[in-house]
Tab-separated table of C-alpha atoms in Angstrom:
chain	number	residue	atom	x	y	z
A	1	UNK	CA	-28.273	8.349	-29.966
A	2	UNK	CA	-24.634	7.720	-31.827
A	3	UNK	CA	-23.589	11.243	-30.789
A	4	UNK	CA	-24.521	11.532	-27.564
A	5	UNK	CA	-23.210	8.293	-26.623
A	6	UNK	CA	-19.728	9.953	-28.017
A	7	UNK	CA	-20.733	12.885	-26.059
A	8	UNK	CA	-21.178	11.042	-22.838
A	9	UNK	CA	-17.954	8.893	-23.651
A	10	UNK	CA	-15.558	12.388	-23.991
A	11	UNK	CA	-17.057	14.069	-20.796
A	12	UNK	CA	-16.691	10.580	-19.022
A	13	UNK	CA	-12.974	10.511	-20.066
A	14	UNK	CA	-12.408	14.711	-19.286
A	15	UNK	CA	-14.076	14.651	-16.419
A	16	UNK	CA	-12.132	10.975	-14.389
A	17	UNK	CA	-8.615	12.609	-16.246
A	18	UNK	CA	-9.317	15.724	-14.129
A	19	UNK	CA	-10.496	14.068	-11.318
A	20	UNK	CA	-7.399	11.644	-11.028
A	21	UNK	CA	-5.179	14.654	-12.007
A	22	UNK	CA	-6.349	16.699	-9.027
A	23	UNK	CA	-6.147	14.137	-6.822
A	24	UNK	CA	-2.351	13.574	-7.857
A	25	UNK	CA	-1.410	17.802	-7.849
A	26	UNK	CA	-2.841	17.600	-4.397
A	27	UNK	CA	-1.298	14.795	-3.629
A	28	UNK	CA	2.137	16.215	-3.908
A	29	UNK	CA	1.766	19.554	-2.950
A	30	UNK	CA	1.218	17.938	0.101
A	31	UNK	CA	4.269	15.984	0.167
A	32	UNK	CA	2.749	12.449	-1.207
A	33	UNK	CA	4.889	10.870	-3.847
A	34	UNK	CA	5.403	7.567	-4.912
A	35	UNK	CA	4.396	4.928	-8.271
A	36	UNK	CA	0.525	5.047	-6.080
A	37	UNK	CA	0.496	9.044	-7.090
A	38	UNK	CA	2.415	9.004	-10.488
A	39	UNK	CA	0.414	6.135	-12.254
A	40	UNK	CA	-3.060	8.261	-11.762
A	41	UNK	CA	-1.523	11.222	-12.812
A	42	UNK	CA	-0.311	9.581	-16.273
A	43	UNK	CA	-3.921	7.605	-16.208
A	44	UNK	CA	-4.893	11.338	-16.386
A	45	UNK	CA	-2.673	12.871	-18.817
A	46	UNK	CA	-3.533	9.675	-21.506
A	47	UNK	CA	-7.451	10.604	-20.186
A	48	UNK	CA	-7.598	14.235	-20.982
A	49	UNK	CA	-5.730	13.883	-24.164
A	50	UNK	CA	-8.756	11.714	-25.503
A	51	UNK	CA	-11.487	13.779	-24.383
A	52	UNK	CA	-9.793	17.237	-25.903
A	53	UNK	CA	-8.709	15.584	-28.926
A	54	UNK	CA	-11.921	13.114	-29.313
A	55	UNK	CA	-12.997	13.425	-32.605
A	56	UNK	CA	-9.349	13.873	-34.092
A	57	UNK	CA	-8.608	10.420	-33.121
A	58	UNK	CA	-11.925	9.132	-33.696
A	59	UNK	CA	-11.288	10.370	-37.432
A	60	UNK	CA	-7.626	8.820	-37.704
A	61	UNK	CA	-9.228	5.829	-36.121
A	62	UNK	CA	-11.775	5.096	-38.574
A	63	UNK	CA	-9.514	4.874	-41.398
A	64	UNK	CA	-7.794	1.237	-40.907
A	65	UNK	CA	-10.480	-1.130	-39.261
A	66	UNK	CA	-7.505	-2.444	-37.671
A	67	UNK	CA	-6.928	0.332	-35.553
A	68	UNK	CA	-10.590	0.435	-34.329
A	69	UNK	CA	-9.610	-3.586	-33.323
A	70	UNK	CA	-6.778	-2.210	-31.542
A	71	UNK	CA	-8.546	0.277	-29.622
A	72	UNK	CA	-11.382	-1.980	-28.586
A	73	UNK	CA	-8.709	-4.583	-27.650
A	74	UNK	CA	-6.858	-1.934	-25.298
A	75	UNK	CA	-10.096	-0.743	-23.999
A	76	UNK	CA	-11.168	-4.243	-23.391
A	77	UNK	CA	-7.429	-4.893	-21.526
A	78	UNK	CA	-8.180	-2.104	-19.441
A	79	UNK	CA	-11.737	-2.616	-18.126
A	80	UNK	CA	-10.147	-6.776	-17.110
A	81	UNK	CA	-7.302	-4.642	-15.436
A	82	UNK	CA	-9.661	-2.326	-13.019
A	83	UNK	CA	-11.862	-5.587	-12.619
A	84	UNK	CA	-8.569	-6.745	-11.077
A	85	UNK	CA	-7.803	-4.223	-9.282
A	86	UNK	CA	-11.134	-3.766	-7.827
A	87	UNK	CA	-11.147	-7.275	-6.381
A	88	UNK	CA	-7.438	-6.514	-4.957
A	89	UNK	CA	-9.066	-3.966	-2.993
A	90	UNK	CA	-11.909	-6.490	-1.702
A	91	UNK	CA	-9.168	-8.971	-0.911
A	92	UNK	CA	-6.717	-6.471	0.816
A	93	UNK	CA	-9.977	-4.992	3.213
A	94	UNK	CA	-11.539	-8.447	4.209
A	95	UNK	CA	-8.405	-10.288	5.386
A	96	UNK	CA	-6.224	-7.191	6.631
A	97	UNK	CA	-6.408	-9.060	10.622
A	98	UNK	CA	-6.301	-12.458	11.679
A	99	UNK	CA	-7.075	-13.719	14.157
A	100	UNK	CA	-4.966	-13.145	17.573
A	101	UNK	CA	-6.056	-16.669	18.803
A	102	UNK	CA	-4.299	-18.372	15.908
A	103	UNK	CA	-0.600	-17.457	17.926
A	104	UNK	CA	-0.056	-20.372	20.063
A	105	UNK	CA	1.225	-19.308	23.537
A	106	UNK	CA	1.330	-15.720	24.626
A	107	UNK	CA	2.415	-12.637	22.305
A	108	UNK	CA	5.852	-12.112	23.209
A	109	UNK	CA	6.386	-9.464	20.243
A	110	UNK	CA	4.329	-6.166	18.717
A	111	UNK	CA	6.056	-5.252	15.853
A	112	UNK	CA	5.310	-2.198	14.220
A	113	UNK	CA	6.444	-1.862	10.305
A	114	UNK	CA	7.945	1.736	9.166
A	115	UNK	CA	6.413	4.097	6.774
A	116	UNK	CA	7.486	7.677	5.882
A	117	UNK	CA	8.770	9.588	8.863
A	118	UNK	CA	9.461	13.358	7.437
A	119	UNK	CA	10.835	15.993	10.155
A	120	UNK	CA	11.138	13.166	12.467
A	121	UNK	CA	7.635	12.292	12.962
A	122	UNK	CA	5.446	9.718	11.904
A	123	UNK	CA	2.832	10.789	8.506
A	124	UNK	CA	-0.651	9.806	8.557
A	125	UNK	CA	-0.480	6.457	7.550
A	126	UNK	CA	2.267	5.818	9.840
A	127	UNK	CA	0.870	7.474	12.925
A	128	UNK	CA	-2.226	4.990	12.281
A	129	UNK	CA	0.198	1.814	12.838
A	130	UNK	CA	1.534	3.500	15.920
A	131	UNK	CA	-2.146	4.451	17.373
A	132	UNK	CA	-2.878	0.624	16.768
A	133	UNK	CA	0.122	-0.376	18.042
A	134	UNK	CA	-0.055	1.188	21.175
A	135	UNK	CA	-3.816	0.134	21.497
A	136	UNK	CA	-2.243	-3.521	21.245
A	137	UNK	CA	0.551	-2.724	23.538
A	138	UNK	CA	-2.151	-1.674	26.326
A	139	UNK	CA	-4.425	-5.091	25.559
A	140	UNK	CA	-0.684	-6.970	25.886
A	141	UNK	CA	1.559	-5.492	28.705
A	142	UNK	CA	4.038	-8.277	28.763
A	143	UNK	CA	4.903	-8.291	25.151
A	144	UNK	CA	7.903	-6.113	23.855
A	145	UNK	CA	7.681	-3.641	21.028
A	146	UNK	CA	9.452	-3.541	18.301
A	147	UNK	CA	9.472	-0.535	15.740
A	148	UNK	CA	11.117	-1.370	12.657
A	149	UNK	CA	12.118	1.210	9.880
A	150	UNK	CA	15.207	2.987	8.818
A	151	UNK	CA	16.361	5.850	7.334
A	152	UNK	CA	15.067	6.913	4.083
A	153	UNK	CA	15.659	9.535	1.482
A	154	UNK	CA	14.876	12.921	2.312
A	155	UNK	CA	14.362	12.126	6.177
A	156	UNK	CA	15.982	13.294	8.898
A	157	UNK	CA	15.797	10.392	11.389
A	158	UNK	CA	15.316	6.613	11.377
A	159	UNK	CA	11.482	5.795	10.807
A	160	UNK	CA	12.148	3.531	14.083
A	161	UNK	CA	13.366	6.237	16.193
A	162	UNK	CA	10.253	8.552	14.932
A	163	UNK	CA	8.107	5.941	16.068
A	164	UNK	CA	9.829	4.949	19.484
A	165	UNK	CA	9.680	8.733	20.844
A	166	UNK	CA	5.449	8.840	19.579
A	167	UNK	CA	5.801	5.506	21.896
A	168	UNK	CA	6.911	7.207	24.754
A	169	UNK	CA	5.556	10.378	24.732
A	170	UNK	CA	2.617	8.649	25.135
A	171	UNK	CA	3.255	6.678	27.973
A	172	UNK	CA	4.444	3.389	26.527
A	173	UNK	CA	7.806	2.314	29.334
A	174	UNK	CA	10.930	2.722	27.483
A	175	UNK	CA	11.563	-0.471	28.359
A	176	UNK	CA	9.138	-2.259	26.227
A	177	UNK	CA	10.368	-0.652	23.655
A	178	UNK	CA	13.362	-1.843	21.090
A	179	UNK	CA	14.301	-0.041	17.952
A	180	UNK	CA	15.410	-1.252	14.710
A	181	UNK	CA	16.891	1.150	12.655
A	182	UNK	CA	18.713	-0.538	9.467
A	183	UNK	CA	15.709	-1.851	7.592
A	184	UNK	CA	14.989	-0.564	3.993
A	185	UNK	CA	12.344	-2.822	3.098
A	186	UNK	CA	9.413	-5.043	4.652
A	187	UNK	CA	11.663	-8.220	4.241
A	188	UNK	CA	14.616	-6.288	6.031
A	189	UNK	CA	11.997	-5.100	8.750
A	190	UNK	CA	11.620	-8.840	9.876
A	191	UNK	CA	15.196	-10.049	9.004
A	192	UNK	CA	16.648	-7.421	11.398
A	193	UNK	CA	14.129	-7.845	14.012
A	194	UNK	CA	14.514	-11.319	14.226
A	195	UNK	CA	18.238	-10.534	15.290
A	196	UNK	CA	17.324	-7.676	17.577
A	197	UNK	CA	14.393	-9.984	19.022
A	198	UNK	CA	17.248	-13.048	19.378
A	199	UNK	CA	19.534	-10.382	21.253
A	200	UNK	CA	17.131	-10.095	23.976
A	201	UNK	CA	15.966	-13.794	24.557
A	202	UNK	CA	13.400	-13.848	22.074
A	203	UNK	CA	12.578	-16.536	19.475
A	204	UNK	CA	10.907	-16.571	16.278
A	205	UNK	CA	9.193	-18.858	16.919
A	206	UNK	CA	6.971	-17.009	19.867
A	207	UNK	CA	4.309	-15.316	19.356
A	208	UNK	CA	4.233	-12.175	16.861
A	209	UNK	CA	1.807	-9.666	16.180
A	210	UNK	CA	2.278	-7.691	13.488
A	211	UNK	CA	1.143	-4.284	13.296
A	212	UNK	CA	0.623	-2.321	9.974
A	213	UNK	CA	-1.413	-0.681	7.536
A	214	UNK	CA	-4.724	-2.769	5.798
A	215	UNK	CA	-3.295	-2.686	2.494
A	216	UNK	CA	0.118	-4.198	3.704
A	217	UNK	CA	-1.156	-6.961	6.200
A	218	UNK	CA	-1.461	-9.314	3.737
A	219	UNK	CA	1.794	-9.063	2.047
A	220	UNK	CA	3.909	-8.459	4.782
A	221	UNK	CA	2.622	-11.292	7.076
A	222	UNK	CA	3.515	-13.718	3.780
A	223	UNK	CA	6.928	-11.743	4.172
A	224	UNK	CA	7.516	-12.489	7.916
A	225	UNK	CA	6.821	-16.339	7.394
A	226	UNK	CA	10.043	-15.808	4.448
A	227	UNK	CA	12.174	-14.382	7.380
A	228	UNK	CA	10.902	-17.262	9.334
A	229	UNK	CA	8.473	-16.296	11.913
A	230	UNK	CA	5.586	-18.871	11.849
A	231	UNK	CA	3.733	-18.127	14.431
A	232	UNK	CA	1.438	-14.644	13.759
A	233	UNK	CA	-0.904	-12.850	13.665
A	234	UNK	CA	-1.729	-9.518	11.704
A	235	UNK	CA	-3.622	-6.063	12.789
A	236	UNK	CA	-4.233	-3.655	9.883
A	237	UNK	CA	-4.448	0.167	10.916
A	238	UNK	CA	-6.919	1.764	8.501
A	239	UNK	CA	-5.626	4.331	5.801
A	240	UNK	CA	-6.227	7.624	5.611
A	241	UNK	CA	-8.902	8.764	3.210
A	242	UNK	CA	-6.739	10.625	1.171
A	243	UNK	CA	-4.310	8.493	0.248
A	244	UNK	CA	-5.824	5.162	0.471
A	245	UNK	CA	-6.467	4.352	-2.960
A	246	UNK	CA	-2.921	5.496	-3.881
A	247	UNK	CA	-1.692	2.994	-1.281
A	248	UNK	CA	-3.487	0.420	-2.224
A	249	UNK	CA	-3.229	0.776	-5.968
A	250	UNK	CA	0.708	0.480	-5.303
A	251	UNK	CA	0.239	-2.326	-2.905
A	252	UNK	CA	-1.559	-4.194	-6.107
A	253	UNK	CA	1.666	-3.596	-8.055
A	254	UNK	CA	3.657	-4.304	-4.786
A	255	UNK	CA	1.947	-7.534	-4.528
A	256	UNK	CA	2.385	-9.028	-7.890
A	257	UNK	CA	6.205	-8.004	-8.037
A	258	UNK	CA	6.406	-10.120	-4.491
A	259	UNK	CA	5.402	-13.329	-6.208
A	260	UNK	CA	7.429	-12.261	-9.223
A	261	UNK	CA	10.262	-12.647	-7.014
A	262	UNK	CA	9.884	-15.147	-4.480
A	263	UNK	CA	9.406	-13.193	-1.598
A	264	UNK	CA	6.469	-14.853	-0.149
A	265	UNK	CA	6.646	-18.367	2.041
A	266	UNK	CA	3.484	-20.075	3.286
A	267	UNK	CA	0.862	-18.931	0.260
């Protein structure tokens, strides 16, 4: 019973290292990179070392009963961290809207956060905020839009200005439409809108929906009430199968490292 326990132990650890390492190769032959692709793929690498070299370490293992303690104790570390993780997940896919009705007054504002805009158009996950976005721009025709998102590395034009011509080549008025194109970060996204908003007569504190991927509603609508907008609502676009769970798992990270460093208001 012993050895096939060990058995099932080393094919449980080959065959979730190979899984997690194809899923990262793929990944970025495709073009995905990012700490929610690199993680898994050293999660692999630690994986497959253990199941090829099982009874090796087993061997060097079972020669200081200390180092058995240490191994349980890291195993043990690791099962609490996926627990965690797990229920992250829960948390980020039950409250990724609220409620519309909470805004008080009408929705002045759609605000669509940036994501990755290669060749000048929006990716998968980004194209989902826009779909939604537009989907809320047609259930609120008096509300401007505002797509937020600069330029990053390796792209060719402002996330914003990738997202404003999806806008309008599918029918949203030009005029709705106002582009913010300096932002680097979710914080920056609302910060610079704000002032863009102010320039054409409208307030903070009117109503704001804000439009974005599941895993990021949470975090960025504790974001916007930092930059000072108080009166929102969130609408999650659902991510893509293949990377959601690399999203997410670097939202978790994302997350913690945002109450590391203050950048939440209204908790």
């Amino acid at each position: 019973m012993s050895i096939i326990n060990e058995n099932l132990k080393r094919f449980l650890c080959l065959f979730l290292g190979a899984a997690l390492a194809t899923d990262s190769i793929v990944l970025m032959l495709c073009g995905v990179f990012g700490f929610g692709v690199y993680l898994p793929l050293g999660v692999s690498v630690f994986l497959l070392a253990i199941g090829l070299k099982w009874q090796p370490i087993h061997y060097w293992l079972n020669q200081k009963k200390w180092r058995l303690q240490v191994w349980c104790l890291g195993w043990t570390g690791a099962g609490i961290w996926l627990a965690s993780v797990a229920v992250f997940f829960y948390f980020i896919q039950v409250n990724h809207d609220t409620e519309i009705n909470r805004i008080q007054g009408p929705v002045k504002t759609i605000i669509v956060l940036g994501a990755n805009a290669s060749n000048c158009k929006p990716n998968a996950t980004l194209r989902a905020r826009v779909d939604l976005g537009l989907v809320w721009a047609e259930r609120l025709p008096d509300a401007k839009v505002v797509v937020s998102g600069g330029l990053d590395r390796g792209e060719e034009c402002t996330e914003a200005e990738a997202m404003g011509n999806y806008l309008r080549a599918r029918g949203l008025a030009p005029a709705r439409i106002l582009q913010e194109e300096r932002s680097t970060s979710t914080f920056e996204n609302f910060a610079m809108s704000k002032k863009l908003m102010a320039d054409n007569k409208i307030t903070s504190s009117e109503g704001l929906l804000i439009v974005t991927s599941d895993f990021h509603s949470v975090r960025s609508h504790y974001i916007a009430r930092k930059a000072g907008f108080n009166n929102t609502a969130s609408a999650g676009a659902e991510t893509p199968l293949s990377v959601r769970y690399n999203n997410w798992l670097r939202e978790y990270f994302a997350f913690i490292s945002g109450y590391i460093l203050g950048e939440y208001a209204g908790r």
